[in-house]
Amino acid sequence: MTTEQRYTKEHVTHIKHWANNKLFSITTTRSPEFTFKPGQFTRLGLPENAGDEPSIWRGFSMVNAVDAPHLEFYAVVVPDGQFSPRLAQLNVGDTIYIDKSPIGFLTLDNFPNGGKSLWLLATGTGLSAYLSILQDPKTWQLFDNIILCHGVRFVDELSYQELIHSWQQTWGKRFVYLPLPTREAYQDLPQQRLTTLIEQDQLANLAGINLDPQNSCVMLCGNPDMLAEARKLLGDRGFATGRRGNIGNLAVEKYW
Ligand SMILES: Cc1cc2nc3c(=O)[nH]c(=O)nc-3n(C[C@H](O)[C@H](O)[C@H](O)COP(=O)(O)OP(=O)(O)OC[C@H]3O[C@@H](n4cnc5c(N)ncnc54)[C@H](O)[C@@H]3O)c2cc1C
Ligand SMILES: NC(=O)c1ccc[n+]([C@@H]2O[C@H](COP(=O)([O-])OP(=O)(O)OC[C@H]3O[C@@H](n4cnc5c(N)ncnc54)[C@H](OP(=O)(O)O)[C@@H]3O)[C@@H](O)[C@H]2O)c1
């Protein structure tokens, strides 16, 4: 296979820097052949110098709906990172390379029968994958209720409020949003990590919906330490990923 076949050359069409200038969303042109399942990610590539072939690649979840004409990615600037500070400095019209083969298992394929409730638990930019999943009408057909829990350090890291509010308008009580800043008080919500809330059985109370393995499916995305801890806590409560043909009620995606 030649390198030309592995990726397409695209262009930045929009960059939004969120309030704290540490987080940004980047929108690009989309090859008509690029297809993916909500929750999947692809690799973005940048060249060392403008005009060169890409030399550095990183994985990013698609934020946009599967049928959107563009691709959108939500990212954090890791101060000493090799890739994210460069990605944040791109301008409209700049070239970006996009791997043609999206991958990842944080998709609704894990839960073909759906259920009463779908819990989407994210820290930081782990939110990205869920934004695409929540824009898919199939998600709302499979589950009665959806609970989006977003753990961030500070209040101004609660991005995509407009989109999230639009789902509150559309879906009413079927959609519960729990924004959870840990280093600053916010509304009357507890200033606690997601894992602490699971451990103390508070998450279900906050949402007003049971978090039980019979009726709930859970997705975890973001910080690997959060994933490991949440996985253990949920495992003790009877949640498990699918294996050997058995359908599970837990799906996980690590970001680093
Ligand atoms: C499956 C997958 C999907 C991903 N999707 C996204 C996404 O949608 N948005 C996104 O911003 N990143 C995402 N990432 C992370 C991304 O690929 C890069 O690692 C990130 O952009 C930092 O790259 P870097 O070269 O600047 O630093 P790196 O050298 O890659 O990372 C340095 C350190 O930065 C921290 N770090 C890396 N990524 C993050 C992050 N997202 N949030 C907080 N701390 C981080 C970790 O401590 C890591 O060890 C994803 C990674 C994977 C594996
Ligand atoms: N300067 C530093 O000391 C330092 C340290 C780590 C990362 N960084 C950099 O700063 C950025 C941080 O990104 P970020 O804030 O989006 O990600 P993050 O550090 O993963 O924090 C996002 C949210 O996840 C929570 N969290 C972290 N570990 C957890 C765990 N084990 N269990 C449950 N929840 C957990 C955090 O809670 P808490 O607020 O309680 O942590 C916070 O609410 C990255 O660029 C990273 O490289 C800097």
mmCIF file of C-alpha atoms and ligand atoms in Angstrom:
data_model
loop_
_atom_site.group_PDB
_atom_site.id
_atom_site.type_symbol
_atom_site.label_atom_id
_atom_site.label_comp_id
_atom_site.label_asym_id
_atom_site.label_seq_id
_atom_site.Cartn_x
_atom_site.Cartn_y
_atom_site.Cartn_z
ATOM 1 C CA MET A 1 0.000 0.000 0.000
ATOM 2 C CA THR A 2 1.412 3.440 -0.809
ATOM 3 C CA THR A 3 1.357 6.246 1.734
ATOM 4 C CA GLU A 4 -1.052 8.161 -0.517
ATOM 5 C CA GLN A 5 -3.638 5.489 0.112
ATOM 6 C CA ARG A 6 -3.517 5.768 3.914
ATOM 7 C CA TYR A 7 -4.594 9.393 4.316
ATOM 8 C CA THR A 8 -6.167 12.333 2.559
ATOM 9 C CA LYS A 9 -4.997 15.910 2.441
ATOM 10 C CA GLU A 10 -7.655 18.183 3.951
ATOM 11 C CA HIS A 11 -7.930 21.826 4.985
ATOM 12 C CA VAL A 12 -8.890 23.613 8.157
ATOM 13 C CA THR A 13 -12.205 25.412 7.665
ATOM 14 C CA HIS A 14 -12.786 26.723 11.192
ATOM 15 C CA ILE A 15 -11.020 26.942 14.555
ATOM 16 C CA LYS A 16 -12.837 27.788 17.761
ATOM 17 C CA HIS A 17 -10.791 28.571 20.843
ATOM 18 C CA TRP A 18 -12.869 28.064 23.952
ATOM 19 C CA ALA A 19 -12.982 30.512 26.846
ATOM 20 C CA ASN A 20 -9.785 29.432 28.553
ATOM 21 C CA ASN A 21 -7.619 29.242 25.398
ATOM 22 C CA LYS A 22 -6.451 25.784 26.441
ATOM 23 C CA LEU A 23 -9.204 23.968 24.611
ATOM 24 C CA PHE A 24 -10.115 24.298 20.959
ATOM 25 C CA SER A 25 -12.244 22.739 18.242
ATOM 26 C CA ILE A 26 -10.963 22.323 14.731
ATOM 27 C CA THR A 27 -13.195 21.793 11.711
ATOM 28 C CA THR A 28 -11.834 20.415 8.448
ATOM 29 C CA THR A 29 -12.903 19.461 4.977
ATOM 30 C CA ARG A 30 -14.012 15.830 4.678
ATOM 31 C CA SER A 31 -13.227 13.376 1.963
ATOM 32 C CA PRO A 32 -16.503 11.958 0.539
ATOM 33 C CA GLU A 33 -15.072 8.476 1.144
ATOM 34 C CA PHE A 34 -14.502 9.071 4.864
ATOM 35 C CA THR A 35 -17.094 7.127 6.875
ATOM 36 C CA PHE A 36 -17.115 6.285 10.575
ATOM 37 C CA LYS A 37 -19.302 5.094 13.412
ATOM 38 C CA PRO A 38 -20.183 7.593 16.177
ATOM 39 C CA GLY A 39 -17.630 7.229 18.980
ATOM 40 C CA GLN A 40 -14.734 6.255 16.710
ATOM 41 C CA PHE A 41 -11.496 8.171 16.205
ATOM 42 C CA THR A 42 -9.050 8.724 13.397
ATOM 43 C CA ARG A 43 -5.460 9.945 13.223
ATOM 44 C CA LEU A 44 -4.583 13.509 12.324
ATOM 45 C CA GLY A 45 -1.201 14.180 10.741
ATOM 46 C CA LEU A 46 0.981 17.283 10.458
ATOM 47 C CA PRO A 47 4.144 17.839 8.421
ATOM 48 C CA GLU A 48 7.393 19.129 9.847
ATOM 49 C CA ASN A 49 7.345 21.985 7.309
ATOM 50 C CA ALA A 50 4.513 23.280 5.141
ATOM 51 C CA GLY A 51 4.373 21.265 1.912
ATOM 52 C CA ASP A 52 6.122 18.181 3.373
ATOM 53 C CA GLU A 53 4.495 14.809 3.904
ATOM 54 C CA PRO A 54 3.030 14.376 7.425
ATOM 55 C CA SER A 55 5.587 13.208 9.989
ATOM 56 C CA ILE A 56 3.640 13.179 13.247
ATOM 57 C CA TRP A 57 0.258 11.621 13.952
ATOM 58 C CA ARG A 58 -2.165 11.559 16.904
ATOM 59 C CA GLY A 59 -5.605 10.011 17.487
ATOM 60 C CA PHE A 60 -8.698 12.224 17.792
ATOM 61 C CA SER A 61 -12.353 11.302 18.177
ATOM 62 C CA MET A 62 -14.813 12.726 15.685
ATOM 63 C CA VAL A 63 -17.230 15.189 17.299
ATOM 64 C CA ASN A 64 -19.507 15.746 14.304
ATOM 65 C CA ALA A 65 -22.563 13.783 13.232
ATOM 66 C CA VAL A 66 -21.789 10.877 10.899
ATOM 67 C CA ASP A 67 -23.476 12.600 7.963
ATOM 68 C CA ALA A 68 -22.029 16.094 8.472
ATOM 69 C CA PRO A 69 -20.262 17.591 5.442
ATOM 70 C CA HIS A 70 -17.166 18.387 7.527
ATOM 71 C CA LEU A 71 -15.132 16.719 10.292
ATOM 72 C CA GLU A 72 -14.770 18.286 13.718
ATOM 73 C CA PHE A 73 -12.339 17.489 16.543
ATOM 74 C CA TYR A 74 -12.188 18.816 20.110
ATOM 75 C CA ALA A 75 -8.747 19.061 21.676
ATOM 76 C CA VAL A 76 -6.707 20.248 24.634
ATOM 77 C CA VAL A 77 -3.308 21.899 24.391
ATOM 78 C CA VAL A 78 -0.871 19.708 26.319
ATOM 79 C CA PRO A 79 1.768 22.333 27.183
ATOM 80 C CA ASP A 80 4.841 20.184 26.496
ATOM 81 C CA GLY A 81 3.195 18.005 23.856
ATOM 82 C CA GLN A 82 4.694 17.531 20.399
ATOM 83 C CA PHE A 83 1.407 17.628 18.519
ATOM 84 C CA SER A 84 -1.409 19.479 20.278
ATOM 85 C CA PRO A 85 0.317 22.917 20.550
ATOM 86 C CA ARG A 86 0.980 22.785 16.788
ATOM 87 C CA LEU A 87 -2.577 21.686 16.033
ATOM 88 C CA ALA A 88 -3.886 24.648 18.078
ATOM 89 C CA GLN A 89 -1.852 27.079 15.993
ATOM 90 C CA LEU A 90 -3.323 26.060 12.643
ATOM 91 C CA ASN A 91 -5.305 28.679 10.743
ATOM 92 C CA VAL A 92 -8.213 28.473 8.338
ATOM 93 C CA GLY A 93 -6.902 27.203 4.983
ATOM 94 C CA ASP A 94 -3.947 25.300 6.478
ATOM 95 C CA THR A 95 -3.354 21.700 5.423
ATOM 96 C CA ILE A 96 -4.112 18.814 7.752
ATOM 97 C CA TYR A 97 -3.771 15.118 6.927
ATOM 98 C CA ILE A 98 -6.491 12.702 7.959
ATOM 99 C CA ASP A 99 -6.121 8.938 8.135
ATOM 100 C CA LYS A 100 -8.705 7.268 5.915
ATOM 101 C CA SER A 101 -9.408 4.439 8.364
ATOM 102 C CA PRO A 102 -11.296 5.449 11.507
ATOM 103 C CA ILE A 103 -11.076 2.934 14.333
ATOM 104 C CA GLY A 104 -12.169 2.421 17.938
ATOM 105 C CA PHE A 105 -14.644 0.350 19.864
ATOM 106 C CA LEU A 106 -16.476 3.025 21.834
ATOM 107 C CA THR A 107 -19.552 2.578 19.683
ATOM 108 C CA LEU A 108 -23.142 1.447 20.092
ATOM 109 C CA ASP A 109 -22.146 -1.851 18.468
ATOM 110 C CA ASN A 110 -21.309 -2.857 22.051
ATOM 111 C CA PHE A 111 -24.974 -2.576 23.024
ATOM 112 C CA PRO A 112 -27.013 -3.868 20.064
ATOM 113 C CA ASN A 113 -30.105 -4.419 22.205
ATOM 114 C CA GLY A 114 -29.990 -1.001 23.869
ATOM 115 C CA GLY A 115 -31.556 -0.702 27.296
ATOM 116 C CA LYS A 116 -33.245 1.630 29.723
ATOM 117 C CA SER A 117 -30.313 3.971 30.242
ATOM 118 C CA LEU A 118 -27.033 4.842 28.629
ATOM 119 C CA TRP A 119 -24.445 6.473 30.889
ATOM 120 C CA LEU A 120 -21.755 8.455 29.071
ATOM 121 C CA LEU A 121 -18.929 9.240 31.503
ATOM 122 C CA ALA A 122 -16.099 11.526 30.329
ATOM 123 C CA THR A 123 -13.223 13.496 31.738
ATOM 124 C CA GLY A 124 -11.782 16.431 29.783
ATOM 125 C CA THR A 125 -11.737 15.990 26.017
ATOM 126 C CA GLY A 126 -13.210 12.489 26.442
ATOM 127 C CA LEU A 127 -16.433 14.382 25.788
ATOM 128 C CA SER A 128 -15.587 14.394 22.048
ATOM 129 C CA ALA A 129 -16.716 10.861 21.300
ATOM 130 C CA TYR A 130 -20.068 11.361 23.027
ATOM 131 C CA LEU A 131 -20.903 14.483 21.042
ATOM 132 C CA SER A 132 -21.004 12.375 17.912
ATOM 133 C CA ILE A 133 -22.884 9.540 19.610
ATOM 134 C CA LEU A 134 -25.519 11.968 20.930
ATOM 135 C CA GLN A 135 -26.057 13.428 17.457
ATOM 136 C CA ASP A 136 -27.002 9.999 16.125
ATOM 137 C CA PRO A 137 -30.794 9.382 16.118
ATOM 138 C CA LYS A 138 -30.096 5.636 16.565
ATOM 139 C CA THR A 139 -28.725 6.311 20.056
ATOM 140 C CA TRP A 140 -32.081 7.758 21.102
ATOM 141 C CA GLN A 141 -33.913 4.807 19.554
ATOM 142 C CA LEU A 142 -31.855 2.291 21.545
ATOM 143 C CA PHE A 143 -32.128 3.884 24.993
ATOM 144 C CA ASP A 144 -34.967 5.423 27.010
ATOM 145 C CA ASN A 145 -32.671 7.751 28.971
ATOM 146 C CA ILE A 146 -29.188 9.106 28.390
ATOM 147 C CA ILE A 147 -27.006 10.585 31.130
ATOM 148 C CA LEU A 148 -23.966 12.632 30.096
ATOM 149 C CA CYS A 149 -21.476 13.147 32.969
ATOM 150 C CA HIS A 150 -18.535 15.441 32.243
ATOM 151 C CA GLY A 151 -15.700 15.756 34.771
ATOM 152 C CA VAL A 152 -13.443 18.784 34.254
ATOM 153 C CA ARG A 153 -11.035 20.714 36.429
ATOM 154 C CA PHE A 154 -12.637 24.157 35.994
ATOM 155 C CA VAL A 155 -16.043 25.566 35.004
ATOM 156 C CA ASP A 156 -14.756 27.213 31.807
ATOM 157 C CA GLU A 157 -13.749 23.753 30.534
ATOM 158 C CA LEU A 158 -17.431 22.860 30.133
ATOM 159 C CA SER A 159 -17.405 23.332 26.355
ATOM 160 C CA TYR A 160 -20.226 22.708 23.843
ATOM 161 C CA GLN A 161 -22.895 24.137 26.165
ATOM 162 C CA GLU A 162 -25.042 25.303 23.246
ATOM 163 C CA LEU A 163 -25.205 21.854 21.670
ATOM 164 C CA ILE A 164 -25.844 20.209 25.026
ATOM 165 C CA HIS A 165 -28.644 22.676 25.820
ATOM 166 C CA SER A 166 -30.215 21.898 22.445
ATOM 167 C CA TRP A 167 -30.435 18.233 23.456
ATOM 168 C CA GLN A 168 -32.027 19.245 26.765
ATOM 169 C CA GLN A 169 -34.636 21.143 24.739
ATOM 170 C CA THR A 170 -35.202 18.291 22.296
ATOM 171 C CA TRP A 171 -35.176 15.331 24.640
ATOM 172 C CA GLY A 172 -36.507 16.807 27.894
ATOM 173 C CA LYS A 173 -36.387 14.339 30.794
ATOM 174 C CA ARG A 174 -34.846 11.637 28.607
ATOM 175 C CA PHE A 175 -31.557 13.533 28.701
ATOM 176 C CA VAL A 176 -29.670 14.293 31.929
ATOM 177 C CA TYR A 177 -26.508 16.393 31.871
ATOM 178 C CA LEU A 178 -24.193 16.385 34.884
ATOM 179 C CA PRO A 179 -21.338 18.906 34.538
ATOM 180 C CA LEU A 180 -18.808 18.155 37.263
ATOM 181 C CA PRO A 181 -15.938 20.632 37.771
ATOM 182 C CA THR A 182 -13.615 19.313 40.482
ATOM 183 C CA ARG A 183 -11.560 22.383 41.332
ATOM 184 C CA GLU A 184 -14.318 24.990 41.474
ATOM 185 C CA ALA A 185 -17.883 25.038 42.786
ATOM 186 C CA TYR A 186 -20.588 24.913 40.104
ATOM 187 C CA GLN A 187 -24.310 25.374 40.613
ATOM 188 C CA ASP A 188 -25.434 23.080 43.410
ATOM 189 C CA LEU A 189 -23.514 20.076 42.061
ATOM 190 C CA PRO A 190 -20.967 18.234 44.221
ATOM 191 C CA GLN A 191 -17.349 19.228 43.606
ATOM 192 C CA GLN A 192 -16.276 15.615 43.255
ATOM 193 C CA ARG A 193 -14.614 13.289 40.780
ATOM 194 C CA LEU A 194 -16.866 10.943 38.820
ATOM 195 C CA THR A 195 -15.188 7.996 40.513
ATOM 196 C CA THR A 196 -15.939 9.351 44.000
ATOM 197 C CA LEU A 197 -19.567 9.831 43.011
ATOM 198 C CA ILE A 198 -19.782 6.236 41.766
ATOM 199 C CA GLU A 199 -18.056 4.933 44.893
ATOM 200 C CA GLN A 200 -20.446 6.837 47.147
ATOM 201 C CA ASP A 201 -23.482 5.798 45.079
ATOM 202 C CA GLN A 202 -24.224 9.475 44.435
ATOM 203 C CA LEU A 203 -24.238 9.504 40.643
ATOM 204 C CA ALA A 204 -27.588 7.730 40.331
ATOM 205 C CA ASN A 205 -29.132 10.064 42.919
ATOM 206 C CA LEU A 206 -27.899 13.118 41.073
ATOM 207 C CA ALA A 207 -29.323 11.860 37.794
ATOM 208 C CA GLY A 208 -32.499 10.487 39.354
ATOM 209 C CA ILE A 209 -31.923 7.291 37.328
ATOM 210 C CA ASN A 210 -30.700 3.888 38.517
ATOM 211 C CA LEU A 211 -27.169 2.843 37.630
ATOM 212 C CA ASP A 212 -27.636 -0.922 37.701
ATOM 213 C CA PRO A 213 -26.120 -3.587 35.444
ATOM 214 C CA GLN A 214 -29.531 -5.026 34.483
ATOM 215 C CA ASN A 215 -30.871 -1.824 32.941
ATOM 216 C CA SER A 216 -27.848 0.373 32.246
ATOM 217 C CA CYS A 217 -25.015 0.475 29.755
ATOM 218 C CA VAL A 218 -21.953 2.585 30.540
ATOM 219 C CA MET A 219 -19.289 4.168 28.361
ATOM 220 C CA LEU A 220 -16.023 5.553 29.811
ATOM 221 C CA CYS A 221 -13.720 7.926 27.934
ATOM 222 C CA GLY A 222 -10.767 10.149 28.807
ATOM 223 C CA ASN A 223 -8.101 10.043 31.524
ATOM 224 C CA PRO A 224 -6.685 6.488 31.845
ATOM 225 C CA ASP A 225 -6.526 6.668 35.651
ATOM 226 C CA MET A 226 -10.215 7.574 35.766
ATOM 227 C CA LEU A 227 -10.957 4.679 33.393
ATOM 228 C CA ALA A 228 -9.058 2.171 35.520
ATOM 229 C CA GLU A 229 -10.700 3.319 38.744
ATOM 230 C CA ALA A 230 -14.200 3.585 37.290
ATOM 231 C CA ARG A 231 -13.822 0.212 35.615
ATOM 232 C CA LYS A 232 -12.967 -1.389 38.952
ATOM 233 C CA LEU A 233 -15.842 0.318 40.781
ATOM 234 C CA LEU A 234 -18.336 -0.574 38.057
ATOM 235 C CA GLY A 235 -16.931 -4.112 37.780
ATOM 236 C CA ASP A 236 -17.655 -4.610 41.478
ATOM 237 C CA ARG A 237 -21.249 -3.592 40.731
ATOM 238 C CA GLY A 238 -21.644 -6.130 37.931
ATOM 239 C CA PHE A 239 -20.654 -4.140 34.829
ATOM 240 C CA ALA A 240 -18.401 -5.840 32.277
ATOM 241 C CA THR A 241 -17.196 -5.322 28.730
ATOM 242 C CA GLY A 242 -18.477 -7.790 26.140
ATOM 243 C CA ARG A 243 -16.271 -10.784 25.386
ATOM 244 C CA ARG A 244 -16.346 -14.064 23.484
ATOM 245 C CA GLY A 245 -19.640 -13.259 21.805
ATOM 246 C CA ASN A 246 -21.360 -12.185 25.044
ATOM 247 C CA ILE A 247 -22.863 -8.727 24.965
ATOM 248 C CA GLY A 248 -21.484 -6.518 27.739
ATOM 249 C CA ASN A 249 -22.777 -3.381 29.436
ATOM 250 C CA LEU A 250 -19.497 -1.456 29.564
ATOM 251 C CA ALA A 251 -17.330 0.112 26.835
ATOM 252 C CA VAL A 252 -14.073 1.982 27.365
ATOM 253 C CA GLU A 253 -11.727 4.268 25.337
ATOM 254 C CA LYS A 254 -8.341 5.433 26.651
ATOM 255 C CA TYR A 255 -6.906 8.759 25.407
ATOM 256 C CA TRP A 256 -3.324 8.259 26.543
HETATM 257 C C1 LIG B 1 -8.228 6.741 20.883
HETATM 258 C C2 LIG B 1 -7.741 8.142 21.157
HETATM 259 C C3 LIG B 1 -8.585 9.217 20.944
HETATM 260 C C4 LIG B 1 -8.172 10.503 21.282
HETATM 261 N N1 LIG B 1 -9.010 11.543 21.091
HETATM 262 C C5 LIG B 1 -8.647 12.789 21.505
HETATM 263 C C6 LIG B 1 -9.548 13.878 21.373
HETATM 264 O O1 LIG B 1 -10.667 13.746 20.853
HETATM 265 N N2 LIG B 1 -9.136 15.087 21.829
HETATM 266 C C7 LIG B 1 -7.885 15.268 22.410
HETATM 267 O O2 LIG B 1 -7.573 16.407 22.822
HETATM 268 N N3 LIG B 1 -7.030 14.255 22.518
HETATM 269 C C8 LIG B 1 -7.371 13.033 22.072
HETATM 270 N N4 LIG B 1 -6.490 12.009 22.172
HETATM 271 C C9 LIG B 1 -5.127 12.325 22.654
HETATM 272 C C10 LIG B 1 -4.269 12.814 21.456
HETATM 273 O O3 LIG B 1 -4.049 11.731 20.577
HETATM 274 C C11 LIG B 1 -2.911 13.369 21.866
HETATM 275 O O4 LIG B 1 -2.289 12.506 22.769
HETATM 276 C C12 LIG B 1 -3.021 14.754 22.467
HETATM 277 O O5 LIG B 1 -3.482 15.671 21.462
HETATM 278 C C13 LIG B 1 -1.689 15.266 22.987
HETATM 279 O O6 LIG B 1 -0.704 15.122 21.986
HETATM 280 P P1 LIG B 1 0.765 15.715 22.218
HETATM 281 O O7 LIG B 1 1.687 15.178 21.206
HETATM 282 O O8 LIG B 1 0.656 17.204 22.338
HETATM 283 O O9 LIG B 1 1.169 15.119 23.619
HETATM 284 P P2 LIG B 1 1.449 13.578 23.920
HETATM 285 O O10 LIG B 1 2.919 13.382 23.943
HETATM 286 O O11 LIG B 1 0.656 12.695 23.002
HETATM 287 O O12 LIG B 1 0.848 13.444 25.371
HETATM 288 C C14 LIG B 1 1.567 13.927 26.521
HETATM 289 C C15 LIG B 1 0.715 13.793 27.760
HETATM 290 O O13 LIG B 1 -0.377 14.694 27.678
HETATM 291 C C16 LIG B 1 -1.493 14.180 28.389
HETATM 292 N N5 LIG B 1 -2.632 14.120 27.466
HETATM 293 C C17 LIG B 1 -2.675 13.596 26.208
HETATM 294 N N6 LIG B 1 -3.900 13.731 25.662
HETATM 295 C C18 LIG B 1 -4.639 14.367 26.590
HETATM 296 C C19 LIG B 1 -5.984 14.795 26.616
HETATM 297 N N7 LIG B 1 -6.811 14.589 25.567
HETATM 298 N N8 LIG B 1 -6.434 15.423 27.728
HETATM 299 C C20 LIG B 1 -5.607 15.640 28.800
HETATM 300 N N9 LIG B 1 -4.325 15.253 28.843
HETATM 301 C C21 LIG B 1 -3.842 14.628 27.743
HETATM 302 C C22 LIG B 1 -1.061 12.820 28.940
HETATM 303 O O14 LIG B 1 -0.577 13.014 30.260
HETATM 304 C C23 LIG B 1 0.049 12.434 27.987
HETATM 305 O O15 LIG B 1 0.940 11.524 28.570
HETATM 306 C C24 LIG B 1 -6.867 10.720 21.819
HETATM 307 C C25 LIG B 1 -6.005 9.642 21.969
HETATM 308 C C26 LIG B 1 -6.429 8.366 21.668
HETATM 309 C C27 LIG B 1 -5.479 7.219 21.886
HETATM 310 N N1 LIG B 2 0.498 20.829 35.555
HETATM 311 C C1 LIG B 2 0.162 19.667 36.074
HETATM 312 O O1 LIG B 2 0.429 19.373 37.231
HETATM 313 C C2 LIG B 2 -0.593 18.714 35.219
HETATM 314 C C3 LIG B 2 -0.997 17.494 35.715
HETATM 315 C C4 LIG B 2 -1.755 16.649 34.898
HETATM 316 C C5 LIG B 2 -2.036 17.059 33.615
HETATM 317 N N2 LIG B 2 -1.595 18.236 33.150
HETATM 318 C C6 LIG B 2 -1.888 18.717 31.795
HETATM 319 O O2 LIG B 2 -3.021 19.591 31.906
HETATM 320 C C7 LIG B 2 -4.011 19.144 31.041
HETATM 321 C C8 LIG B 2 -5.085 18.471 31.862
HETATM 322 O O3 LIG B 2 -6.054 18.112 31.074
HETATM 323 P P1 LIG B 2 -7.499 17.940 31.680
HETATM 324 O O4 LIG B 2 -7.721 18.855 32.835
HETATM 325 O O5 LIG B 2 -8.427 18.026 30.536
HETATM 326 O O6 LIG B 2 -7.472 16.401 32.138
HETATM 327 P P2 LIG B 2 -7.441 15.685 33.514
HETATM 328 O O7 LIG B 2 -6.221 15.979 34.287
HETATM 329 O O8 LIG B 2 -7.720 14.271 33.172
HETATM 330 O O9 LIG B 2 -8.683 16.287 34.368
HETATM 331 C C9 LIG B 2 -10.031 16.261 33.918
HETATM 332 C C10 LIG B 2 -10.934 15.793 35.041
HETATM 333 O O10 LIG B 2 -10.646 14.435 35.330
HETATM 334 C C11 LIG B 2 -10.481 14.283 36.727
HETATM 335 N N3 LIG B 2 -9.625 13.176 37.026
HETATM 336 C C12 LIG B 2 -8.284 13.109 36.904
HETATM 337 N N4 LIG B 2 -7.843 11.898 37.327
HETATM 338 C C13 LIG B 2 -8.947 11.198 37.714
HETATM 339 C C14 LIG B 2 -9.137 9.912 38.252
HETATM 340 N N5 LIG B 2 -8.121 9.076 38.473
HETATM 341 N N6 LIG B 2 -10.390 9.527 38.554
HETATM 342 C C15 LIG B 2 -11.427 10.348 38.349
HETATM 343 N N7 LIG B 2 -11.313 11.589 37.847
HETATM 344 C C16 LIG B 2 -10.075 12.006 37.536
HETATM 345 C C17 LIG B 2 -9.935 15.607 37.179
HETATM 346 O O11 LIG B 2 -10.156 15.735 38.573
HETATM 347 P P3 LIG B 2 -9.110 16.524 39.547
HETATM 348 O O12 LIG B 2 -9.359 17.967 39.342
HETATM 349 O O13 LIG B 2 -9.499 16.032 40.918
HETATM 350 O O14 LIG B 2 -7.727 16.103 39.154
HETATM 351 C C18 LIG B 2 -10.753 16.567 36.346
HETATM 352 O O15 LIG B 2 -12.014 16.743 36.922
HETATM 353 C C19 LIG B 2 -3.331 18.211 30.088
HETATM 354 O O16 LIG B 2 -2.773 18.998 29.086
HETATM 355 C C20 LIG B 2 -2.235 17.576 30.902
HETATM 356 O O17 LIG B 2 -1.130 17.200 30.132
HETATM 357 C C21 LIG B 2 -0.915 19.079 33.932
#
